[in-house]
XYZ file of C-alpha atoms in Angstrom:
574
model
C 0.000 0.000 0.000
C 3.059 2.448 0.924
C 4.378 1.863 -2.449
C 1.077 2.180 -4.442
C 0.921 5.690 -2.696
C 4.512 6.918 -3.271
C 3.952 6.190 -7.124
C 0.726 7.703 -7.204
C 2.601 10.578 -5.206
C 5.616 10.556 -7.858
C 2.544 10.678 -11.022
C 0.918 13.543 -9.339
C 3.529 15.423 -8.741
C 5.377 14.591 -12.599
C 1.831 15.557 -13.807
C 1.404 19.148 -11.829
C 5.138 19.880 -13.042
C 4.398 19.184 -16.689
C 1.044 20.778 -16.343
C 2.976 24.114 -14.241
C 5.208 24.354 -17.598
C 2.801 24.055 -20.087
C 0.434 26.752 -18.206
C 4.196 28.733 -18.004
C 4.857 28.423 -21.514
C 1.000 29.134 -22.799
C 1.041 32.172 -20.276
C 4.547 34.000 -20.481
C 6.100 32.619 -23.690
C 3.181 31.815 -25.804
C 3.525 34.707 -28.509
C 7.223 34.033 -28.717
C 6.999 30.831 -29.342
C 4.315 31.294 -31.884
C 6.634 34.428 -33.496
C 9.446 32.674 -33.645
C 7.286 29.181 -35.518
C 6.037 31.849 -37.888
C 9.321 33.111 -38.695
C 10.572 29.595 -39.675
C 7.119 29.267 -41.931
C 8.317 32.701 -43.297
C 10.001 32.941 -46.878
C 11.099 35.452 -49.001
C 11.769 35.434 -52.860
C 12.896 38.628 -55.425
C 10.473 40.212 -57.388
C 12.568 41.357 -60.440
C 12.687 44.653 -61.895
C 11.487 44.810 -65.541
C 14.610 46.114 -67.178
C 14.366 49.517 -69.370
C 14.269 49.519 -73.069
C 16.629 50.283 -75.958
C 15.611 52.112 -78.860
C 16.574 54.575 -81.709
C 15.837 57.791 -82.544
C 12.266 57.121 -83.857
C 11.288 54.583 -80.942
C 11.886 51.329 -82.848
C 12.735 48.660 -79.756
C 16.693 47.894 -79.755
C 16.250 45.787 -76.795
C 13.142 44.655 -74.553
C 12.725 42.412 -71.745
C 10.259 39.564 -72.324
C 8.109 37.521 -69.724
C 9.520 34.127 -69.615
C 8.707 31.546 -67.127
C 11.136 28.521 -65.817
C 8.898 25.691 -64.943
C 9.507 23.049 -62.276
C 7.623 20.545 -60.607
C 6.862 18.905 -57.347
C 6.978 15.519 -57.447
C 5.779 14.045 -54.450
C 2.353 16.872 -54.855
C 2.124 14.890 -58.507
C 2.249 11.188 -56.976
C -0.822 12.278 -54.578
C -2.561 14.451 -57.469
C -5.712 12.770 -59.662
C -8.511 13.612 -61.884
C -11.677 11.861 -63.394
C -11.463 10.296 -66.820
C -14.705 9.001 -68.232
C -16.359 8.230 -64.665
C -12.704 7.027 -63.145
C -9.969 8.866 -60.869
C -6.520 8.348 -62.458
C -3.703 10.311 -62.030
C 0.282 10.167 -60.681
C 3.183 11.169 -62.693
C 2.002 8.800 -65.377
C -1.156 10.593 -66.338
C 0.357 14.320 -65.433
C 2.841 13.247 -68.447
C 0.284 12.040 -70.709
C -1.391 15.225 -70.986
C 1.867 17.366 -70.374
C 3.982 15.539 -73.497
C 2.425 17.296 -76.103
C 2.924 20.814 -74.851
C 6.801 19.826 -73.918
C 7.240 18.060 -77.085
C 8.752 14.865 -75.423
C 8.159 11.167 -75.368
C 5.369 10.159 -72.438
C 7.867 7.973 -70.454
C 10.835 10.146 -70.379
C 8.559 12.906 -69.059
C 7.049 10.729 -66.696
C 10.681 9.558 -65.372
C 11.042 13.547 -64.580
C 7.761 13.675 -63.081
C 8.314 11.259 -61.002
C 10.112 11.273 -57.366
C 10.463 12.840 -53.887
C 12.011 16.156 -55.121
C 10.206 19.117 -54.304
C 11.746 21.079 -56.829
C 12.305 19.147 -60.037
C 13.202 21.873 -63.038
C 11.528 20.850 -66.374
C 12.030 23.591 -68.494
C 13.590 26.878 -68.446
C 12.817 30.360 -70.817
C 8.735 28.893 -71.154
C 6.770 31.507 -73.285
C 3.775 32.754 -71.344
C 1.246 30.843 -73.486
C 3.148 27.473 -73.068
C 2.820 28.026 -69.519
C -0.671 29.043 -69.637
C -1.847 25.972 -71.240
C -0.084 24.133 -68.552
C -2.276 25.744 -65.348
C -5.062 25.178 -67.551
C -4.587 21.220 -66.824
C -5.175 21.820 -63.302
C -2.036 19.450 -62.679
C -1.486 20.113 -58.489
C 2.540 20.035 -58.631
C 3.214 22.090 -61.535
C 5.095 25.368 -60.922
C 7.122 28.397 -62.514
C 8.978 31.497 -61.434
C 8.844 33.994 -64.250
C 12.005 34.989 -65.389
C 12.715 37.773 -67.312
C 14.717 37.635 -70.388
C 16.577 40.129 -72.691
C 15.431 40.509 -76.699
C 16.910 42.422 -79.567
C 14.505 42.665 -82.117
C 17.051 44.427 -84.769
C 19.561 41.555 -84.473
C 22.919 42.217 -85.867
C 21.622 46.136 -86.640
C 23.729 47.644 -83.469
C 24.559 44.903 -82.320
C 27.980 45.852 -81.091
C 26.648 49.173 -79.800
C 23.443 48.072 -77.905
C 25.596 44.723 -76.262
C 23.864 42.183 -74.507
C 22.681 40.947 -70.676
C 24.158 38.107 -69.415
C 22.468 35.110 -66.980
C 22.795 37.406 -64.221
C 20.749 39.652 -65.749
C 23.351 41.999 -65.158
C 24.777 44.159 -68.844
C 27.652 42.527 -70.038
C 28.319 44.947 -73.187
C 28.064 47.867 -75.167
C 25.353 49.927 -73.738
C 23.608 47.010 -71.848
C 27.075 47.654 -70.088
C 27.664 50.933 -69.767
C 24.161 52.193 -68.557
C 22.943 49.108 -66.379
C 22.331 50.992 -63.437
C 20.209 53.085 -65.284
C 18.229 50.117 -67.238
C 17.967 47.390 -64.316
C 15.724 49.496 -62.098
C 15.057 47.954 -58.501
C 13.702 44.473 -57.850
C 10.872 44.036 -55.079
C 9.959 41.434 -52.942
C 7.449 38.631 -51.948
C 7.416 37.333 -48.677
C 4.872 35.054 -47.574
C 4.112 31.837 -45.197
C 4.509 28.135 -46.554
C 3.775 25.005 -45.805
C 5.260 21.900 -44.749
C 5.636 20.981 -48.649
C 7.346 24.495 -49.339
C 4.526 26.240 -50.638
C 2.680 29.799 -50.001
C -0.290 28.741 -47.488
C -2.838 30.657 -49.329
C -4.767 32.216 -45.804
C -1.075 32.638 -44.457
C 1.013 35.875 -43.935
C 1.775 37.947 -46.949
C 3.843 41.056 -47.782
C 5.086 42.611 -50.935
C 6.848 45.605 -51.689
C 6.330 46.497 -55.261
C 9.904 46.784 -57.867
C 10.711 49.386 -59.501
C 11.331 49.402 -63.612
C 14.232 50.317 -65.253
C 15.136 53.743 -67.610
C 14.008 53.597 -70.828
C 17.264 54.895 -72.942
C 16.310 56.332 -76.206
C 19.479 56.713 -78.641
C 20.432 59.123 -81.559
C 20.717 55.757 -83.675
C 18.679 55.629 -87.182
C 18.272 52.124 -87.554
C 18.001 52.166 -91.312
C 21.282 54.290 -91.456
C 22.893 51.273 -89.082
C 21.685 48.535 -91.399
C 22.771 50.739 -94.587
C 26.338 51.191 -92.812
C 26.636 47.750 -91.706
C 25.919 46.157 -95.115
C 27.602 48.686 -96.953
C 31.196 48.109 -94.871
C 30.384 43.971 -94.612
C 30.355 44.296 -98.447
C 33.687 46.367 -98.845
C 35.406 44.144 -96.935
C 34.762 41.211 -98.664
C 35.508 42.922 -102.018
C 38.653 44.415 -100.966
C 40.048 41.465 -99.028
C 40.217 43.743 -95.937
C 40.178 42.047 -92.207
C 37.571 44.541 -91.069
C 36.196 47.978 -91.667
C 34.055 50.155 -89.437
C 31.662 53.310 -90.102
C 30.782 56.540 -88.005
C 27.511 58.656 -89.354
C 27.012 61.766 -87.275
C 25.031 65.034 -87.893
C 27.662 68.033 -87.423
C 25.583 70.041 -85.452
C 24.497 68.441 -82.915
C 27.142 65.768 -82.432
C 24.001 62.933 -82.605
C 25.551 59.425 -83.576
C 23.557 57.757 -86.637
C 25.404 54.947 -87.384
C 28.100 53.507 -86.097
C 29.117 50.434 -87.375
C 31.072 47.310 -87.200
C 31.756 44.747 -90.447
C 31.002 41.389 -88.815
C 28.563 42.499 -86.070
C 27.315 40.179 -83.132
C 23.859 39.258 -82.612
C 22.874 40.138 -78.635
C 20.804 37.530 -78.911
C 23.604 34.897 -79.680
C 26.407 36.375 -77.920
C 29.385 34.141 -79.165
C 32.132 37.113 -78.075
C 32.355 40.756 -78.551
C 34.625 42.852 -79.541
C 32.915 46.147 -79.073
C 33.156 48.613 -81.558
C 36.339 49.498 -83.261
C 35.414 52.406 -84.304
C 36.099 53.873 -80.578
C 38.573 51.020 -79.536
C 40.894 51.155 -82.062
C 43.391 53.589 -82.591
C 45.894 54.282 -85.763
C 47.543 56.783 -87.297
C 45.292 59.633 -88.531
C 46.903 60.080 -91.462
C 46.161 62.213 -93.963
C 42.710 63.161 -92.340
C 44.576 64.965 -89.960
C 46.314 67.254 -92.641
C 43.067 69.740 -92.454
C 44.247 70.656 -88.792
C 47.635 71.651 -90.227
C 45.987 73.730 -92.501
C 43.312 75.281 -89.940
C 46.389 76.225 -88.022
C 48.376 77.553 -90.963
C 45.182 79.625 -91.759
C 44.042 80.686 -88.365
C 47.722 81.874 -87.357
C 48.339 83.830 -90.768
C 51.470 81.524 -91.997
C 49.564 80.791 -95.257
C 46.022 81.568 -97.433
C 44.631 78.627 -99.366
C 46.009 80.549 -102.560
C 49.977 80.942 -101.079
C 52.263 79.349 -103.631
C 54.883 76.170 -102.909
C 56.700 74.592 -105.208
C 57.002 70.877 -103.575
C 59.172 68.725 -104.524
C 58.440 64.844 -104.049
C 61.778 64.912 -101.534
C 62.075 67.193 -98.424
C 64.615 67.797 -95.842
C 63.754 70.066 -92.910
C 66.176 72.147 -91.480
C 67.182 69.649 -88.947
C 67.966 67.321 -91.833
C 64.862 65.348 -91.557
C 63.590 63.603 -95.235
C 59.898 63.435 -95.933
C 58.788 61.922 -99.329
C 55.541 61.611 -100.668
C 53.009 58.651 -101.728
C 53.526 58.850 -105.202
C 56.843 60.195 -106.913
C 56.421 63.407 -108.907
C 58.667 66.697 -109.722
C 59.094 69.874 -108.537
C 55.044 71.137 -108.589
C 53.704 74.618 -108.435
C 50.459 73.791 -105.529
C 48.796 76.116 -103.930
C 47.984 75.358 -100.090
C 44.881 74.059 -101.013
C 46.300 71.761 -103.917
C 48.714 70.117 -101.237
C 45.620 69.103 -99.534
C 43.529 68.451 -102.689
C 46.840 65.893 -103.694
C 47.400 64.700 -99.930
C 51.543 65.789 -99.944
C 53.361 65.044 -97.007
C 56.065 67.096 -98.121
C 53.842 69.928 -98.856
C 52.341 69.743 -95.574
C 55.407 69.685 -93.588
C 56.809 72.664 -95.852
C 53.619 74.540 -94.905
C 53.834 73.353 -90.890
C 56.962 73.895 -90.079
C 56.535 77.396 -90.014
C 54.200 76.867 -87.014
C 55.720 77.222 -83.555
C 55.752 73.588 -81.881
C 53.676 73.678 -79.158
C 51.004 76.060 -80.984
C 50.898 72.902 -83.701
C 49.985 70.789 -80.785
C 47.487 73.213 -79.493
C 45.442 72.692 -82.548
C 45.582 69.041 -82.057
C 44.302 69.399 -78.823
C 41.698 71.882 -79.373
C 40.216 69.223 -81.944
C 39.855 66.672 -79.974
C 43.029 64.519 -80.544
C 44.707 62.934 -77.429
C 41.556 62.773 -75.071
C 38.295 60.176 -74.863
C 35.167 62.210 -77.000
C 33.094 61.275 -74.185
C 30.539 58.621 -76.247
C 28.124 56.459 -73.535
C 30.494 53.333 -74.722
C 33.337 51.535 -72.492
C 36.203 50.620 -73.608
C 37.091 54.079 -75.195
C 40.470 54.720 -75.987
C 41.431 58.472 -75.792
C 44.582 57.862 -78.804
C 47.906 59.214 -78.426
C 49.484 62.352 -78.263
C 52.666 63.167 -76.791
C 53.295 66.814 -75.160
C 55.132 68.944 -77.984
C 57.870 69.371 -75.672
C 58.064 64.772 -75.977
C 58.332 64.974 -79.711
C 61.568 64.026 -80.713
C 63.437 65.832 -84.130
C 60.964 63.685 -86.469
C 57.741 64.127 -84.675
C 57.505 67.196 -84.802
C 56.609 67.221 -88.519
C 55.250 63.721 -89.051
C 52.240 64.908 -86.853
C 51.933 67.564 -89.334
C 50.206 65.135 -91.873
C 48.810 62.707 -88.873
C 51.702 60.173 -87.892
C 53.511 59.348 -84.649
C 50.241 60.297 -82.711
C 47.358 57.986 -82.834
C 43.327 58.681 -82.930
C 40.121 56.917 -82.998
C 37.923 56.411 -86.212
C 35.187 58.527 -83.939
C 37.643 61.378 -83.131
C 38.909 61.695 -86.835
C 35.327 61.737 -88.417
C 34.450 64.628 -85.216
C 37.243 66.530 -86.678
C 36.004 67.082 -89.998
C 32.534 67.593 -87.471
C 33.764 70.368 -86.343
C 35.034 71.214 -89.118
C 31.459 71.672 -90.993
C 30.013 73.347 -87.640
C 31.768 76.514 -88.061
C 34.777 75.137 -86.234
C 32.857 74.458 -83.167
C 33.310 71.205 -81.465
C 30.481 68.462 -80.082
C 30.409 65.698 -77.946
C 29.583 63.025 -80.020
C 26.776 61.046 -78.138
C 24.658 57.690 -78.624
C 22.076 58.482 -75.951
C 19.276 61.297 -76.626
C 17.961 60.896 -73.520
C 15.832 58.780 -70.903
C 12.427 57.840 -69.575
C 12.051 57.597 -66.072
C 9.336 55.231 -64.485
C 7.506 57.991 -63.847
C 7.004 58.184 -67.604
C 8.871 61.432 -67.694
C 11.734 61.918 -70.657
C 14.561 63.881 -69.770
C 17.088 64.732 -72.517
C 20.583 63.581 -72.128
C 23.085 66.772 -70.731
C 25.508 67.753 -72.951
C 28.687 68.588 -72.344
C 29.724 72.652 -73.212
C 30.904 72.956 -77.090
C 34.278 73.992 -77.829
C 35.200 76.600 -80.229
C 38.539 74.939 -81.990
C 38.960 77.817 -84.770
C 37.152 80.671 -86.193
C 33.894 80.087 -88.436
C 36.067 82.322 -91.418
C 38.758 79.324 -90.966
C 36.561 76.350 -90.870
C 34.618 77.646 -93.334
C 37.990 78.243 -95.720
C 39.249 74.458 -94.445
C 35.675 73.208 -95.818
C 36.073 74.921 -99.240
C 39.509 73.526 -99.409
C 38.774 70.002 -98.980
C 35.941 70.607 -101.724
C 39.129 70.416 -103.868
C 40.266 67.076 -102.627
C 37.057 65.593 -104.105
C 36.670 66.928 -106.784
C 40.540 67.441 -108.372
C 41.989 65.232 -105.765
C 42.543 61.921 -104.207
C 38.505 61.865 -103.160
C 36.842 61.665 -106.211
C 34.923 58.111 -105.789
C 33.094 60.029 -102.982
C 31.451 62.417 -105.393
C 27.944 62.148 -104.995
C 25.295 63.113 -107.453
C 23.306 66.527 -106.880
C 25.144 66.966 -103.483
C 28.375 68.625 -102.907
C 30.768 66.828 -101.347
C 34.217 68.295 -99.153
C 36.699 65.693 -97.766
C 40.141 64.276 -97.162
C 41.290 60.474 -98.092
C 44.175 58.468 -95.643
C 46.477 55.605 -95.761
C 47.162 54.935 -92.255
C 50.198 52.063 -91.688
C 49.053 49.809 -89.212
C 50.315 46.667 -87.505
C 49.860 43.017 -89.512
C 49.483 39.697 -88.132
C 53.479 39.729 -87.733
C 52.821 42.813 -85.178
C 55.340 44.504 -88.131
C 53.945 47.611 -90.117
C 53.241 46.014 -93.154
C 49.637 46.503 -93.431
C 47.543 49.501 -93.792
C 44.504 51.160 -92.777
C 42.713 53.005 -96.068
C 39.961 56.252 -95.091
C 38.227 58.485 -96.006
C 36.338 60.974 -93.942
C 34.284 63.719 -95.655
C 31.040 66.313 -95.185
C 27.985 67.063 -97.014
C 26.729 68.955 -98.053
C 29.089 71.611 -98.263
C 26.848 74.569 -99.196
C 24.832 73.757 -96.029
C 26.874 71.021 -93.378
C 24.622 68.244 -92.020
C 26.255 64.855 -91.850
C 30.095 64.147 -91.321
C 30.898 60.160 -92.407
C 34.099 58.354 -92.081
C 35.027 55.263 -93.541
C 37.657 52.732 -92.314
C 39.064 49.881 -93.742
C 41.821 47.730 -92.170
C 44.455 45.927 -94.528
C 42.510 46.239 -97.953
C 44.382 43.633 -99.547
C 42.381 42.636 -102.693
C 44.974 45.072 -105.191
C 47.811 46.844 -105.528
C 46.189 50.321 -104.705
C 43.462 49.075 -102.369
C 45.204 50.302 -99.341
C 44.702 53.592 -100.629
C 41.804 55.972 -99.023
C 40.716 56.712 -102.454
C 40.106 53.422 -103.873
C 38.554 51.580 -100.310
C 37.204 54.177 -98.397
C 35.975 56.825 -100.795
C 33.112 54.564 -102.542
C 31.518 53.517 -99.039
C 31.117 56.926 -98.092
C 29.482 57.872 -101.300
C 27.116 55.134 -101.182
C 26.352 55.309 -97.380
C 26.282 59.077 -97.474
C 23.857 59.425 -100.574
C 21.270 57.066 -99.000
C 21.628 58.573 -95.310
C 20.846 62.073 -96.728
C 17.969 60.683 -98.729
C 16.607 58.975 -95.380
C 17.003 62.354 -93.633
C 15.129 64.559 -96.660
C 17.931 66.656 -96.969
C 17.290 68.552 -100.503
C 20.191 68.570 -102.973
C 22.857 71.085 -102.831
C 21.557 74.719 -104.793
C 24.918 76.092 -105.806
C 27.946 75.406 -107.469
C 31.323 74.766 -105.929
C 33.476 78.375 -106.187
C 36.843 76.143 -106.113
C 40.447 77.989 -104.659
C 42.916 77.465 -107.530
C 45.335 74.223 -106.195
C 48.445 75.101 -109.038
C 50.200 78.309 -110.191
């Protein structure tokens, strides 16, 4: 009897100590417990931002985000699931995959090996187009899921390709200006959270919370797509003709600084992105050249050493007075030019007869003050600002080769913005790919600009512009004539390293304005290693016929009515 009442004392007593904790715990740490149980239910998942679009001057979409979903299913939710069939309940991961097949396109029992399992998170398919997955949830399959996921699209393809770049898995820009404005363009992803089950999924009467993301800029650009595609195909086509390892074209309105075109022989297509190279037309540099001979002249104008009438007789040999030699392209005697028939016939040692009675550093100012030696500024990375030593660096045979654009080193986009500013009345623009942006407010705000920079007097420019009028038409540049439009411009032959890193190879160009009676487009043409003839590396030959043929269409695009007077021509002999 003792014992029977000790353990009845020992239950009691076990049973008013579990009872005094659970009365503890319901009493004092109820709502913890409960907080902390909901915060283990508790999940949270991104919402992301619908990424800002792409597009040219005229609104057509460069680049667009499209709703795509990645489906994925829950196996063990499929074994349980079932549906009536003509009076009977069938179901499992054999039936889910006899009415799934058809909309996956795969064989019943290798769908049915996916569907089946104990993972709760079995991925089927990724990049599902919205009406795929629709027709899905229409089944009414319980264990069939998706996450939408957001993916990039370039409608235009190759067109820009190189320019507009591309987003990689991350969603994150990976090139061109994808790259260089993706804080601008991936806007600010949200969030979900909500309360889920033992299976992993939202509890549909549980805790929710949202906060709403936030879309990206829309970035509108200068680019005229048809210009791009004219470029492109016009500079794919060169090269092939002219056995050339690449070529690259820059289309921009003088006045404003707006880019056009700017294009790339072999361009990638963002939506295949097998590598990228960006554009060469900022990346690469080169000797200027010949292009840069119109600076020379600007300076030998603006300072009073010369008019385009003063007389030289050049001879196809020069020595300078430190006893530097100079030839030029093409032998020839002793001939009576003018200053503007040196540029009209692209002499070197004209040129450096004419420079050398500029001071030094003053011939480097002019460099400066047209852009040569520092980045234009373009929305692009990868930039390369060229080369240009301080005057004070030049050694004895720098000092004049820079005269007619050699040992110094430009961009394809800073020599075409020379001949820019040329045609502006000697004021220089930041070229520029983006016009401006829309805000997810729906506001557009125009891109800043940055202040323009008078490089010489409108008289000089003006004279510069009438000079190169010459070069066209009883110069080097007459394949760039184009019909009912006048036409002003300089030709180059650039040396440039070959495959043996020697320079052996070339770099033919030809960078002109029209029209001249009333400035609106500036166009360069590029063409690396023209190999196809003997005279293909020459400006005049490569160069000269792309610029006529993207140059006449681009100012047929743009309406721009044919020149109304006739060239008034500076003599180039005496």
């Amino acid at each position: 009897m003792t014992r029977v009442r000790v353990l009845s004392i020992a239950v009691i007593a076990t049973l008013a100590l579990f009872s005094g904790r659970l009365v503890y715990v319901q009493a004092y740490q109820g709502e913890t417990l409960a907080a902390q149980a909901l915060e283990g239910r508790m999940n949270t998942t991104t919402i992301p931002a619908v990424r800002g679009e792409i597009t040219d001057a005229d609104g057509n979409v460069l680049a667009t985000s499209v709703t795509r979903y990645d489906v994925f299913a829950d196996q063990v939710l499929i074994a349980d699931w079932t549906h009536t069939v003509d009076g009977a309940r069938v179901g499992g991961p054999v039936e889910a995959a006899r009415l799934l097949a058809p909309i996956f396109g795969e064989p019943e029992a290798e769908l049915a090996a996916k569907l089946s399992g104990t993972s709760k998170y079995k991925m089927l398919e990724r990049d599902m187009a919205p009406e795929t997955w629709d027709a899905i949830k229409e089944l009414g399959i319980s264990g069939m899921f998706a996450e939408q996921a957001p993916r990039r699209s370039y409608p235009a393809g190759t067109t820009g390709g190189n320019l507009i770049g591309f987003v990689g898995a991350e969603g994150t820009g990976m090139a061109g200006l994808e790259y260089a404005l993706d804080e601008q363009l991936a806007g600010v992803a949200g969030s979900r959270t909500y309360e889920r089950g033992l299976g992993g999924h939202a509890i549909p009467t549980g805790v929710q919370s949202s906060k709403a993301a936030v879309p990206g800029t829309d970035v509108r650009t200068t680019l005229r797509m048809d210009l791009q595609w004219k470029a492109q195909a016009a500079i794919d086509a060169q090269v092939a003709k002219m056995g050339a390892s690449g070529g690259f074209v820059v289309v921009m309105d003088v006045k404003t600084g707006e880019i056009y075109a700017l294009a790339d022989s072999g361009a990638m297509d963002p939506n295949k992105p097998t590598g990228f190279g960006g554009s060469k037309a900022i990346s690469t540099i080169f000797d200027p050249g010949s292009t840069a001979k119109i600076v020379t002249m600007a300076a030998a104008l603006e300072t009073g050493v010369a008019t385009p009438t003063s007389q030289y007789t050049v001879p196809y040999n020069y020595t300078t007075s430190n006893g530097q030699t100079f030839k030029d392209s093409h032998e020839h005697g002793d001939e009576p030019w003018t200053l503007t028939g040196i540029l009209a016939e692209s002499s070197n040692t004209g040129t450096v007869m004419v420079g050398e009675q500029i001071p030094k550093q003053v011939r480097h100012d002019y460099l400066t003050k047209f852009g040569f030696g520092e980045k234009t500024g373009i929305e692009l990375a990868g930039e390369e600002r060229g080369l240009l030593a301080d005057a004070d660096a030049w050694d004895g045979r720098t000092q004049y080769t820079v005269l007619f654009g050699q040992g110094m080193a430009a961009t394809a986009l800073q020599a075409t913005n020379v001949f820019a500013t040329m045609a502006n009345g000697g004021v220089r623009n930041t070229p520029h790919l983006v016009a401006g942006t829309t805000g997810a407010d729906g506001v557009y705000t125009p891109s800043p600009l940055a202040d323009p920079v008078q490089a010489v007097s409108p008289e000089t420019a003006g004279t510069v512009l009438k000079m190169m009028e010459s070069a066209v038409l009883e110069g080097t540049g007459e394949n760039a004539e184009i019909a009912g439009y006048r036409v002003a411009g300089k030709t180059g032959t650039a040396q440039i390293p070959g495959a043996d890193g020697k320079l052996d190879a070339y770099l033919a160009s030809f960078v002109g304005v029209a029209p001249v009676d009333d400035p609106r487009l500036a166009v360069g043409v590029f063409i690396e290693n023209p190999t196809a003839t003997e005279y293909a590396k020459f400006g005049g030959v490569s160069a000269a016929p792309v610029f006529s043929d993207v140059t006449s269409f681009a100012l047929q695009q743009l309406g721009v009515v044919p020149s109304g007077s006739t060239p008034e021509l500076y003599p180039t002999t005496w």
